């Protein structure tokens, strides 16, 4: 399936014009892989038509993982759950972590509890570790993903990690100032836009995007407020031109984008795309689902843009031109073509007038002859 997508992207063309390989639309390539894990740009940026040039970023706020520090203390990882909070009668219980239930007994050690939480991290997205200080320690829960869409939501039936009150903590999303080149007043100009993480409900806080759908994926190294005006990518802005009028300059353009597999799903997992998915491991399969979901979203957006351009621009223009042709033909017909009904009526009228005139003339000619006949 991936090879078929690549073949379609490389071979779809109209005449000699390639349509889906990026030459007929906007494509962007990462140049700083240390700070940027992926980039997807369309034809619009900051309310302008994007132009060829570099992309620079300044990280204003770094994304964070949700982290919750437990309040129930234990002497060490070897202590039993029964000794929670310095007691000795704890009977264990159930922890519900991001919807996943984890059962422990009073005889289980703290390390066993930590291990059970970590063994469920594939479904909860949360890992645990034991942090000790001043002769006692607590369990710390950390979300593996960045941003406000990934949280640590914990409830428990007895005092195990946070007490029966539980906890609910979310991470923070990154915000980034992005500078690229746009067309302002017909001149290529540096344009600035703010990208925010976590815009979609499934987005990582490291995946920052704008209102136009352009997106960047920060790496963990790039997720740092020390990154300032760093050049991270290059943009090539191409488009298809359509002549929609009879005069020069009466044209429109549309960007078809780049659907090579290396450009699909490339801002969900750092350094990966649809071309690199691997389902031979559990982690790879999970990543493949995330990448595929983003690729489907990108293709759906491209189809929507093409459909809107076809309906609102090409079909509307064709309809207006067809109306113009019809009106011009009607005007020409009004000028050049004979109105048969009107002309027949006029011809009949003129015939009647001519016949009446002939009759009157005949009567006038016969009057002198009548007078002469009386004189004979």
mmCIF file of C-alpha atoms in Angstrom:
data_model
loop_
_atom_site.group_PDB
_atom_site.id
_atom_site.type_symbol
_atom_site.label_atom_id
_atom_site.label_comp_id
_atom_site.label_asym_id
_atom_site.label_seq_id
_atom_site.Cartn_x
_atom_site.Cartn_y
_atom_site.Cartn_z
ATOM 1 C CA UNK A 1 0.000 0.000 0.000
ATOM 2 C CA UNK A 2 2.818 2.419 0.849
ATOM 3 C CA UNK A 3 4.572 1.675 -2.452
ATOM 4 C CA UNK A 4 1.299 2.298 -4.304
ATOM 5 C CA UNK A 5 0.918 5.701 -2.678
ATOM 6 C CA UNK A 6 4.500 6.543 -3.646
ATOM 7 C CA UNK A 7 3.864 5.406 -7.237
ATOM 8 C CA UNK A 8 0.716 7.527 -7.488
ATOM 9 C CA UNK A 9 2.574 10.570 -6.143
ATOM 10 C CA UNK A 10 5.438 10.157 -8.599
ATOM 11 C CA UNK A 11 3.481 9.223 -11.745
ATOM 12 C CA UNK A 12 0.215 11.201 -11.636
ATOM 13 C CA UNK A 13 0.477 13.901 -14.290
ATOM 14 C CA UNK A 14 -1.454 15.984 -16.808
ATOM 15 C CA UNK A 15 0.479 16.048 -20.047
ATOM 16 C CA UNK A 16 4.062 16.451 -18.873
ATOM 17 C CA UNK A 17 3.111 18.256 -15.641
ATOM 18 C CA UNK A 18 3.548 16.247 -12.446
ATOM 19 C CA UNK A 19 0.670 16.893 -10.061
ATOM 20 C CA UNK A 20 1.329 15.233 -6.701
ATOM 21 C CA UNK A 21 5.108 15.011 -6.302
ATOM 22 C CA UNK A 22 5.497 18.523 -4.863
ATOM 23 C CA UNK A 23 6.409 20.373 -8.068
ATOM 24 C CA UNK A 24 2.799 21.574 -8.422
ATOM 25 C CA UNK A 25 2.495 22.696 -4.835
ATOM 26 C CA UNK A 26 4.286 23.698 -1.673
ATOM 27 C CA UNK A 27 6.791 21.338 -0.105
ATOM 28 C CA UNK A 28 9.154 21.815 2.827
ATOM 29 C CA UNK A 29 12.290 19.969 3.894
ATOM 30 C CA UNK A 30 13.844 19.876 7.359
ATOM 31 C CA UNK A 31 17.411 21.207 7.424
ATOM 32 C CA UNK A 32 17.945 21.110 11.207
ATOM 33 C CA UNK A 33 17.096 17.584 12.360
ATOM 34 C CA UNK A 34 18.400 18.294 15.861
ATOM 35 C CA UNK A 35 15.634 20.812 16.586
ATOM 36 C CA UNK A 36 12.913 19.785 14.146
ATOM 37 C CA UNK A 37 11.460 16.314 13.625
ATOM 38 C CA UNK A 38 9.105 17.120 10.726
ATOM 39 C CA UNK A 39 7.378 19.902 8.794
ATOM 40 C CA UNK A 40 4.250 20.260 6.648
ATOM 41 C CA UNK A 41 3.444 23.539 4.888
ATOM 42 C CA UNK A 42 0.613 24.488 2.530
ATOM 43 C CA UNK A 43 0.200 27.418 0.164
ATOM 44 C CA UNK A 44 -0.840 29.956 2.820
ATOM 45 C CA UNK A 45 1.203 31.314 5.712
ATOM 46 C CA UNK A 46 0.304 34.202 8.011
ATOM 47 C CA UNK A 47 -2.529 35.251 5.694
ATOM 48 C CA UNK A 48 -0.207 35.488 2.667
ATOM 49 C CA UNK A 49 0.808 33.243 -0.220
ATOM 50 C CA UNK A 50 3.953 31.465 0.881
ATOM 51 C CA UNK A 51 7.117 31.926 -1.185
ATOM 52 C CA UNK A 52 10.431 30.128 -1.578
ATOM 53 C CA UNK A 53 12.705 30.640 1.416
ATOM 54 C CA UNK A 54 13.831 29.427 4.809
ATOM 55 C CA UNK A 55 11.768 28.751 7.927
ATOM 56 C CA UNK A 56 13.094 30.007 11.265
ATOM 57 C CA UNK A 57 11.659 29.298 14.720
ATOM 58 C CA UNK A 58 11.806 30.810 18.187
ATOM 59 C CA UNK A 59 10.443 28.666 21.024
ATOM 60 C CA UNK A 60 8.463 30.946 23.330
ATOM 61 C CA UNK A 61 7.124 28.250 25.668
ATOM 62 C CA UNK A 62 8.440 24.708 25.889
ATOM 63 C CA UNK A 63 6.025 21.790 26.067
ATOM 64 C CA UNK A 64 6.007 19.718 29.236
ATOM 65 C CA UNK A 65 4.945 16.245 30.243
ATOM 66 C CA UNK A 66 2.309 15.891 32.929
ATOM 67 C CA UNK A 67 3.941 14.810 36.175
ATOM 68 C CA UNK A 68 2.331 14.077 39.509
ATOM 69 C CA UNK A 69 4.337 13.552 42.714
ATOM 70 C CA UNK A 70 2.617 11.181 45.128
ATOM 71 C CA UNK A 71 1.692 12.231 48.634
ATOM 72 C CA UNK A 72 1.683 8.785 50.281
ATOM 73 C CA UNK A 73 5.134 8.021 51.735
ATOM 74 C CA UNK A 74 7.078 4.746 51.935
ATOM 75 C CA UNK A 75 10.386 3.914 53.593
ATOM 76 C CA UNK A 76 11.871 2.351 50.440
ATOM 77 C CA UNK A 77 11.004 0.363 47.335
ATOM 78 C CA UNK A 78 11.371 -2.810 49.436
ATOM 79 C CA UNK A 79 8.663 -1.694 51.873
ATOM 80 C CA UNK A 80 5.278 -3.362 51.543
ATOM 81 C CA UNK A 81 2.173 -1.526 50.431
ATOM 82 C CA UNK A 82 0.774 -2.246 53.918
ATOM 83 C CA UNK A 83 3.212 0.353 55.330
ATOM 84 C CA UNK A 84 1.737 3.209 53.280
ATOM 85 C CA UNK A 85 2.061 6.531 55.103
ATOM 86 C CA UNK A 86 4.109 4.946 57.896
ATOM 87 C CA UNK A 87 1.324 2.566 58.942
ATOM 88 C CA UNK A 88 1.284 -1.206 58.995
ATOM 89 C CA UNK A 89 -2.295 -2.286 58.242
ATOM 90 C CA UNK A 90 -2.723 -1.203 54.628
ATOM 91 C CA UNK A 91 -4.577 -3.869 52.650
ATOM 92 C CA UNK A 92 -3.748 -2.671 49.131
ATOM 93 C CA UNK A 93 -6.537 -1.899 46.694
ATOM 94 C CA UNK A 94 -7.184 -0.703 43.134
ATOM 95 C CA UNK A 95 -5.567 2.155 41.235
ATOM 96 C CA UNK A 96 -7.373 3.435 38.132
ATOM 97 C CA UNK A 97 -4.790 5.191 35.993
ATOM 98 C CA UNK A 98 -6.051 6.877 32.783
ATOM 99 C CA UNK A 99 -8.890 4.359 32.706
ATOM 100 C CA UNK A 100 -6.707 1.294 33.339
ATOM 101 C CA UNK A 101 -7.242 -0.639 36.580
ATOM 102 C CA UNK A 102 -4.212 -1.893 38.525
ATOM 103 C CA UNK A 103 -4.710 -4.197 41.508
ATOM 104 C CA UNK A 104 -2.232 -4.559 44.394
ATOM 105 C CA UNK A 105 -2.343 -6.342 47.748
ATOM 106 C CA UNK A 106 -0.956 -5.268 51.107
ATOM 107 C CA UNK A 107 1.871 -7.783 50.836
ATOM 108 C CA UNK A 108 3.125 -6.378 47.514
ATOM 109 C CA UNK A 109 6.226 -4.226 47.736
ATOM 110 C CA UNK A 110 6.395 -0.657 46.506
ATOM 111 C CA UNK A 111 8.652 -1.870 43.676
ATOM 112 C CA UNK A 112 5.939 -4.331 42.663
ATOM 113 C CA UNK A 113 3.438 -1.449 42.516
ATOM 114 C CA UNK A 114 5.849 0.614 40.422
ATOM 115 C CA UNK A 115 6.444 -2.339 38.093
ATOM 116 C CA UNK A 116 2.711 -2.943 37.628
ATOM 117 C CA UNK A 117 2.222 0.704 36.687
ATOM 118 C CA UNK A 118 5.103 0.555 34.219
ATOM 119 C CA UNK A 119 3.849 -2.721 32.727
ATOM 120 C CA UNK A 120 0.563 -0.939 31.921
ATOM 121 C CA UNK A 121 2.237 2.132 30.418
ATOM 122 C CA UNK A 122 1.480 0.905 26.892
ATOM 123 C CA UNK A 123 -2.221 1.537 27.518
ATOM 124 C CA UNK A 124 -2.047 4.333 30.110
ATOM 125 C CA UNK A 125 0.849 6.308 28.660
ATOM 126 C CA UNK A 126 2.164 6.793 32.204
ATOM 127 C CA UNK A 127 5.364 5.537 33.794
ATOM 128 C CA UNK A 128 6.288 5.437 37.498
ATOM 129 C CA UNK A 129 9.437 5.777 39.533
ATOM 130 C CA UNK A 130 10.256 5.987 43.252
ATOM 131 C CA UNK A 131 11.752 9.216 44.545
ATOM 132 C CA UNK A 132 13.210 9.185 48.052
ATOM 133 C CA UNK A 133 14.414 11.952 50.347
ATOM 134 C CA UNK A 134 14.850 12.419 54.116
ATOM 135 C CA UNK A 135 14.427 8.744 54.887
ATOM 136 C CA UNK A 136 11.144 8.271 53.041
ATOM 137 C CA UNK A 137 9.955 8.401 49.471
ATOM 138 C CA UNK A 138 6.952 8.738 47.190
ATOM 139 C CA UNK A 139 5.850 7.360 43.833
ATOM 140 C CA UNK A 140 6.105 9.829 40.935
ATOM 141 C CA UNK A 141 3.875 9.359 37.891
ATOM 142 C CA UNK A 142 5.027 10.834 34.554
ATOM 143 C CA UNK A 143 3.110 11.020 31.287
ATOM 144 C CA UNK A 144 5.200 9.780 28.371
ATOM 145 C CA UNK A 145 3.717 12.286 25.905
ATOM 146 C CA UNK A 146 4.028 16.050 25.904
ATOM 147 C CA UNK A 147 1.225 18.583 26.044
ATOM 148 C CA UNK A 148 -2.193 19.385 27.388
ATOM 149 C CA UNK A 149 -3.902 16.494 25.577
ATOM 150 C CA UNK A 150 -1.942 13.922 27.597
ATOM 151 C CA UNK A 151 -2.580 13.773 31.321
ATOM 152 C CA UNK A 152 -2.111 11.754 34.489
ATOM 153 C CA UNK A 153 -5.582 10.952 35.786
ATOM 154 C CA UNK A 154 -5.419 8.726 38.859
ATOM 155 C CA UNK A 155 -8.000 7.475 41.323
ATOM 156 C CA UNK A 156 -7.525 4.856 44.030
ATOM 157 C CA UNK A 157 -9.691 2.893 46.429
ATOM 158 C CA UNK A 158 -7.327 3.356 49.381
ATOM 159 C CA UNK A 159 -4.189 5.245 50.336
ATOM 160 C CA UNK A 160 -1.593 4.007 47.847
ATOM 161 C CA UNK A 161 -0.073 6.886 45.849
ATOM 162 C CA UNK A 162 -2.142 10.068 46.310
ATOM 163 C CA UNK A 163 -4.787 8.937 48.749
ATOM 164 C CA UNK A 164 -8.446 8.540 47.863
ATOM 165 C CA UNK A 165 -8.593 12.097 46.461
ATOM 166 C CA UNK A 166 -6.459 10.964 43.509
ATOM 167 C CA UNK A 167 -5.028 13.478 41.050
ATOM 168 C CA UNK A 168 -5.521 14.843 37.539
ATOM 169 C CA UNK A 169 -2.602 16.718 35.959
ATOM 170 C CA UNK A 170 -2.057 17.749 32.318
ATOM 171 C CA UNK A 171 1.093 18.867 30.527
ATOM 172 C CA UNK A 172 1.679 22.173 28.731
ATOM 173 C CA UNK A 173 1.768 22.803 24.985
ATOM 174 C CA UNK A 174 4.642 24.506 23.202
ATOM 175 C CA UNK A 175 4.174 27.879 21.490
ATOM 176 C CA UNK A 176 6.553 28.874 18.720
ATOM 177 C CA UNK A 177 7.082 32.013 16.659
ATOM 178 C CA UNK A 178 7.672 30.967 13.052
ATOM 179 C CA UNK A 179 9.177 33.202 10.378
ATOM 180 C CA UNK A 180 8.838 32.388 6.665
ATOM 181 C CA UNK A 181 8.570 34.271 3.374
ATOM 182 C CA UNK A 182 5.169 35.427 2.139
ATOM 183 C CA UNK A 183 3.877 37.580 -0.704
ATOM 184 C CA UNK A 184 2.854 40.994 0.675
ATOM 185 C CA UNK A 185 1.742 43.626 -1.823
ATOM 186 C CA UNK A 186 3.369 41.651 -4.610
ATOM 187 C CA UNK A 187 6.729 41.602 -2.812
ATOM 188 C CA UNK A 188 8.362 38.630 -1.076
ATOM 189 C CA UNK A 189 8.537 39.637 2.597
ATOM 190 C CA UNK A 190 9.372 37.976 5.914
ATOM 191 C CA UNK A 191 6.097 37.048 7.633
ATOM 192 C CA UNK A 192 5.706 36.010 11.273
ATOM 193 C CA UNK A 193 3.047 33.665 12.687
ATOM 194 C CA UNK A 194 2.482 31.991 16.052
ATOM 195 C CA UNK A 195 2.187 28.210 16.124
ATOM 196 C CA UNK A 196 0.627 26.411 19.110
ATOM 197 C CA UNK A 197 0.874 22.797 20.208
ATOM 198 C CA UNK A 198 -2.035 20.486 20.919
ATOM 199 C CA UNK A 199 -4.530 22.162 18.555
ATOM 200 C CA UNK A 200 -6.181 18.849 17.668
ATOM 201 C CA UNK A 201 -7.346 16.564 20.466
ATOM 202 C CA UNK A 202 -4.796 13.915 19.519
ATOM 203 C CA UNK A 203 -1.884 16.311 18.958
ATOM 204 C CA UNK A 204 1.286 16.179 21.003
ATOM 205 C CA UNK A 205 2.323 19.400 22.669
ATOM 206 C CA UNK A 206 5.457 19.234 20.501
ATOM 207 C CA UNK A 207 3.402 19.313 17.281
ATOM 208 C CA UNK A 208 2.786 23.008 16.790
ATOM 209 C CA UNK A 209 0.494 24.314 14.055
ATOM 210 C CA UNK A 210 -1.267 27.463 12.878
ATOM 211 C CA UNK A 211 -4.821 28.216 11.762
ATOM 212 C CA UNK A 212 -3.908 27.441 8.126
ATOM 213 C CA UNK A 213 -2.928 23.855 8.939
ATOM 214 C CA UNK A 214 0.835 24.324 8.635
ATOM 215 C CA UNK A 215 2.636 22.247 11.265
ATOM 216 C CA UNK A 216 6.053 21.628 12.797
ATOM 217 C CA UNK A 217 7.184 18.825 15.097
ATOM 218 C CA UNK A 218 9.787 19.879 17.643
ATOM 219 C CA UNK A 219 12.338 17.365 18.842
ATOM 220 C CA UNK A 220 13.013 17.082 22.556
ATOM 221 C CA UNK A 221 16.206 19.054 21.977
ATOM 222 C CA UNK A 222 14.329 21.703 20.014
ATOM 223 C CA UNK A 223 11.702 21.943 22.767
ATOM 224 C CA UNK A 224 13.752 24.587 24.550
ATOM 225 C CA UNK A 225 13.253 28.314 25.000
ATOM 226 C CA UNK A 226 16.933 28.684 24.188
ATOM 227 C CA UNK A 227 16.062 28.019 20.521
ATOM 228 C CA UNK A 228 15.862 31.523 19.045
ATOM 229 C CA UNK A 229 15.560 32.475 15.378
ATOM 230 C CA UNK A 230 16.982 29.094 14.368
ATOM 231 C CA UNK A 231 16.797 28.240 10.672
ATOM 232 C CA UNK A 232 15.239 24.772 10.563
ATOM 233 C CA UNK A 233 13.748 24.182 7.087
ATOM 234 C CA UNK A 234 13.482 25.279 3.469
ATOM 235 C CA UNK A 235 10.242 25.874 1.579
ATOM 236 C CA UNK A 236 9.685 25.417 -2.147
ATOM 237 C CA UNK A 237 6.479 27.133 -3.260
ATOM 238 C CA UNK A 238 5.038 25.787 -6.497
ATOM 239 C CA UNK A 239 1.533 25.963 -7.944
ATOM 240 C CA UNK A 240 -0.602 25.162 -10.970
ATOM 241 C CA UNK A 241 -1.691 28.218 -12.988
ATOM 242 C CA UNK A 242 -5.133 28.350 -14.639
ATOM 243 C CA UNK A 243 -6.062 30.999 -17.239
ATOM 244 C CA UNK A 244 -9.685 31.902 -16.499
ATOM 245 C CA UNK A 245 -10.108 35.039 -18.616
ATOM 246 C CA UNK A 246 -9.387 36.361 -22.087
ATOM 247 C CA UNK A 247 -6.821 38.923 -20.953
ATOM 248 C CA UNK A 248 -3.320 38.732 -19.498
ATOM 249 C CA UNK A 249 -3.276 38.481 -15.719
ATOM 250 C CA UNK A 250 -6.711 36.883 -15.509
ATOM 251 C CA UNK A 251 -5.442 33.675 -13.939
ATOM 252 C CA UNK A 252 -5.647 31.776 -10.663
ATOM 253 C CA UNK A 253 -3.349 29.270 -9.031
ATOM 254 C CA UNK A 254 -3.765 26.274 -6.741
ATOM 255 C CA UNK A 255 -1.216 24.335 -4.704
ATOM 256 C CA UNK A 256 -1.635 20.560 -4.866
ATOM 257 C CA UNK A 257 0.997 19.777 -2.269
ATOM 258 C CA UNK A 258 3.347 16.824 -1.987
ATOM 259 C CA UNK A 259 1.924 13.403 -1.154
ATOM 260 C CA UNK A 260 5.119 11.388 -1.375
ATOM 261 C CA UNK A 261 5.146 8.933 1.519
ATOM 262 C CA UNK A 262 8.054 10.801 3.115
ATOM 263 C CA UNK A 263 5.766 13.846 3.385
ATOM 264 C CA UNK A 264 2.698 12.094 4.786
ATOM 265 C CA UNK A 265 2.334 11.696 8.553
ATOM 266 C CA UNK A 266 5.719 13.329 9.045
ATOM 267 C CA UNK A 267 4.840 15.611 11.963
ATOM 268 C CA UNK A 268 3.458 13.055 14.419
ATOM 269 C CA UNK A 269 6.531 11.018 15.388
ATOM 270 C CA UNK A 270 9.927 12.712 15.241
ATOM 271 C CA UNK A 271 11.955 11.588 12.239
ATOM 272 C CA UNK A 272 9.251 9.204 10.971
ATOM 273 C CA UNK A 273 6.681 9.281 8.185
ATOM 274 C CA UNK A 274 4.414 6.934 6.244
ATOM 275 C CA UNK A 275 7.516 5.725 4.394
ATOM 276 C CA UNK A 276 9.155 4.468 7.580
ATOM 277 C CA UNK A 277 6.322 2.745 9.460
ATOM 278 C CA UNK A 278 7.205 -0.605 11.014
ATOM 279 C CA UNK A 279 4.540 -2.878 12.494
ATOM 280 C CA UNK A 280 6.849 -5.695 13.572
ATOM 281 C CA UNK A 281 6.875 -4.430 17.172
ATOM 282 C CA UNK A 282 4.133 -3.221 19.508
ATOM 283 C CA UNK A 283 5.662 0.259 19.734
ATOM 284 C CA UNK A 284 6.094 0.395 15.957
ATOM 285 C CA UNK A 285 2.474 -0.614 15.398
ATOM 286 C CA UNK A 286 1.270 2.086 17.794
ATOM 287 C CA UNK A 287 3.406 4.674 16.003
ATOM 288 C CA UNK A 288 2.119 3.412 12.649
ATOM 289 C CA UNK A 289 -1.469 4.103 13.724
ATOM 290 C CA UNK A 290 -0.567 7.646 14.768
ATOM 291 C CA UNK A 291 1.318 8.305 11.520
ATOM 292 C CA UNK A 292 -1.464 6.810 9.385
ATOM 293 C CA UNK A 293 -4.115 8.930 11.115
ATOM 294 C CA UNK A 294 -2.137 12.081 10.344
ATOM 295 C CA UNK A 295 -1.543 10.979 6.735
ATOM 296 C CA UNK A 296 -5.281 10.434 6.250
ATOM 297 C CA UNK A 297 -5.956 13.879 7.705
ATOM 298 C CA UNK A 298 -3.416 15.472 5.340
ATOM 299 C CA UNK A 299 -4.869 13.773 2.261
ATOM 300 C CA UNK A 300 -8.423 14.663 3.331
ATOM 301 C CA UNK A 301 -7.423 18.307 3.679
ATOM 302 C CA UNK A 302 -5.775 18.259 0.243
ATOM 303 C CA UNK A 303 -8.908 16.740 -1.300
ATOM 304 C CA UNK A 304 -11.073 19.370 0.399
ATOM 305 C CA UNK A 305 -8.866 22.183 -0.921
ATOM 306 C CA UNK A 306 -8.943 20.803 -4.466
ATOM 307 C CA UNK A 307 -12.724 20.314 -4.286
ATOM 308 C CA UNK A 308 -13.257 23.846 -3.019
ATOM 309 C CA UNK A 309 -11.027 25.247 -5.788
ATOM 310 C CA UNK A 310 -12.855 23.245 -8.439
ATOM 311 C CA UNK A 311 -16.324 24.259 -7.245
ATOM 312 C CA UNK A 312 -15.784 27.832 -6.075
ATOM 313 C CA UNK A 313 -13.276 28.933 -8.720
ATOM 314 C CA UNK A 314 -13.225 26.774 -11.834
ATOM 315 C CA UNK A 315 -16.906 25.805 -11.988
ATOM 316 C CA UNK A 316 -18.056 29.285 -10.947
ATOM 317 C CA UNK A 317 -15.822 30.849 -13.623
ATOM 318 C CA UNK A 318 -16.994 28.367 -16.263
ATOM 319 C CA UNK A 319 -20.608 29.125 -15.363
ATOM 320 C CA UNK A 320 -20.030 32.889 -15.595
ATOM 321 C CA UNK A 321 -18.279 32.507 -18.958
ATOM 322 C CA UNK A 322 -21.131 30.302 -20.250
ATOM 323 C CA UNK A 323 -23.652 32.975 -19.222
ATOM 324 C CA UNK A 324 -21.537 35.588 -20.992
ATOM 325 C CA UNK A 325 -21.468 33.510 -24.193
ATOM 326 C CA UNK A 326 -25.238 33.017 -24.034
ATOM 327 C CA UNK A 327 -25.895 36.723 -23.534
ATOM 328 C CA UNK A 328 -23.516 37.664 -26.359
ATOM 329 C CA UNK A 329 -25.164 35.181 -28.698
ATOM 330 C CA UNK A 330 -28.573 36.570 -27.814
ATOM 331 C CA UNK A 331 -27.379 40.106 -28.505
ATOM 332 C CA UNK A 332 -25.869 39.086 -31.837
ATOM 333 C CA UNK A 333 -29.056 37.261 -32.776
ATOM 334 C CA UNK A 334 -31.101 40.327 -31.877
ATOM 335 C CA UNK A 335 -28.959 42.400 -34.244
ATOM 336 C CA UNK A 336 -28.303 39.989 -37.095
ATOM 337 C CA UNK A 337 -31.245 37.608 -37.272
ATOM 338 C CA UNK A 338 -34.642 38.443 -38.888
ATOM 339 C CA UNK A 339 -37.741 38.458 -36.732
ATOM 340 C CA UNK A 340 -39.932 36.425 -39.082
ATOM 341 C CA UNK A 341 -43.232 37.185 -37.361
ATOM 342 C CA UNK A 342 -42.653 40.922 -37.325
ATOM 343 C CA UNK A 343 -41.490 40.957 -40.955
ATOM 344 C CA UNK A 344 -44.506 38.908 -42.168
ATOM 345 C CA UNK A 345 -46.893 41.314 -40.473
ATOM 346 C CA UNK A 346 -45.041 44.274 -42.011
ATOM 347 C CA UNK A 347 -45.080 42.616 -45.468
ATOM 348 C CA UNK A 348 -48.817 41.925 -45.241
ATOM 349 C CA UNK A 349 -49.489 45.500 -44.154
ATOM 350 C CA UNK A 350 -47.474 46.886 -47.050
ATOM 351 C CA UNK A 351 -49.282 44.582 -49.504
ATOM 352 C CA UNK A 352 -52.670 45.841 -48.314
ATOM 353 C CA UNK A 353 -51.552 49.458 -48.611
ATOM 354 C CA UNK A 354 -50.217 48.886 -52.158
ATOM 355 C CA UNK A 355 -53.399 47.120 -53.279
ATOM 356 C CA UNK A 356 -55.562 49.921 -51.808
ATOM 357 C CA UNK A 357 -53.459 52.527 -53.618
ATOM 358 C CA UNK A 358 -53.856 50.656 -56.913
ATOM 359 C CA UNK A 359 -57.607 50.477 -56.417
ATOM 360 C CA UNK A 360 -57.879 54.224 -55.727
ATOM 361 C CA UNK A 361 -55.713 54.994 -58.778
ATOM 362 C CA UNK A 362 -57.867 52.802 -60.975
ATOM 363 C CA UNK A 363 -61.024 54.583 -59.827
ATOM 364 C CA UNK A 364 -59.399 57.970 -60.420
ATOM 365 C CA UNK A 365 -58.448 57.006 -63.979
ATOM 366 C CA UNK A 366 -61.979 55.803 -64.787
ATOM 367 C CA UNK A 367 -63.707 59.073 -63.737
ATOM 368 C CA UNK A 368 -62.669 61.232 -66.838
ATOM 369 C CA UNK A 369 -63.746 58.475 -69.191
ATOM 370 C CA UNK A 370 -67.208 58.540 -67.648
ATOM 371 C CA UNK A 371 -67.483 62.323 -68.186
ATOM 372 C CA UNK A 372 -66.370 62.027 -71.853
ATOM 373 C CA UNK A 373 -68.967 59.364 -72.514
ATOM 374 C CA UNK A 374 -71.709 61.842 -71.502
ATOM 375 C CA UNK A 375 -70.503 64.372 -74.090
ATOM 376 C CA UNK A 376 -70.749 62.024 -77.038
#
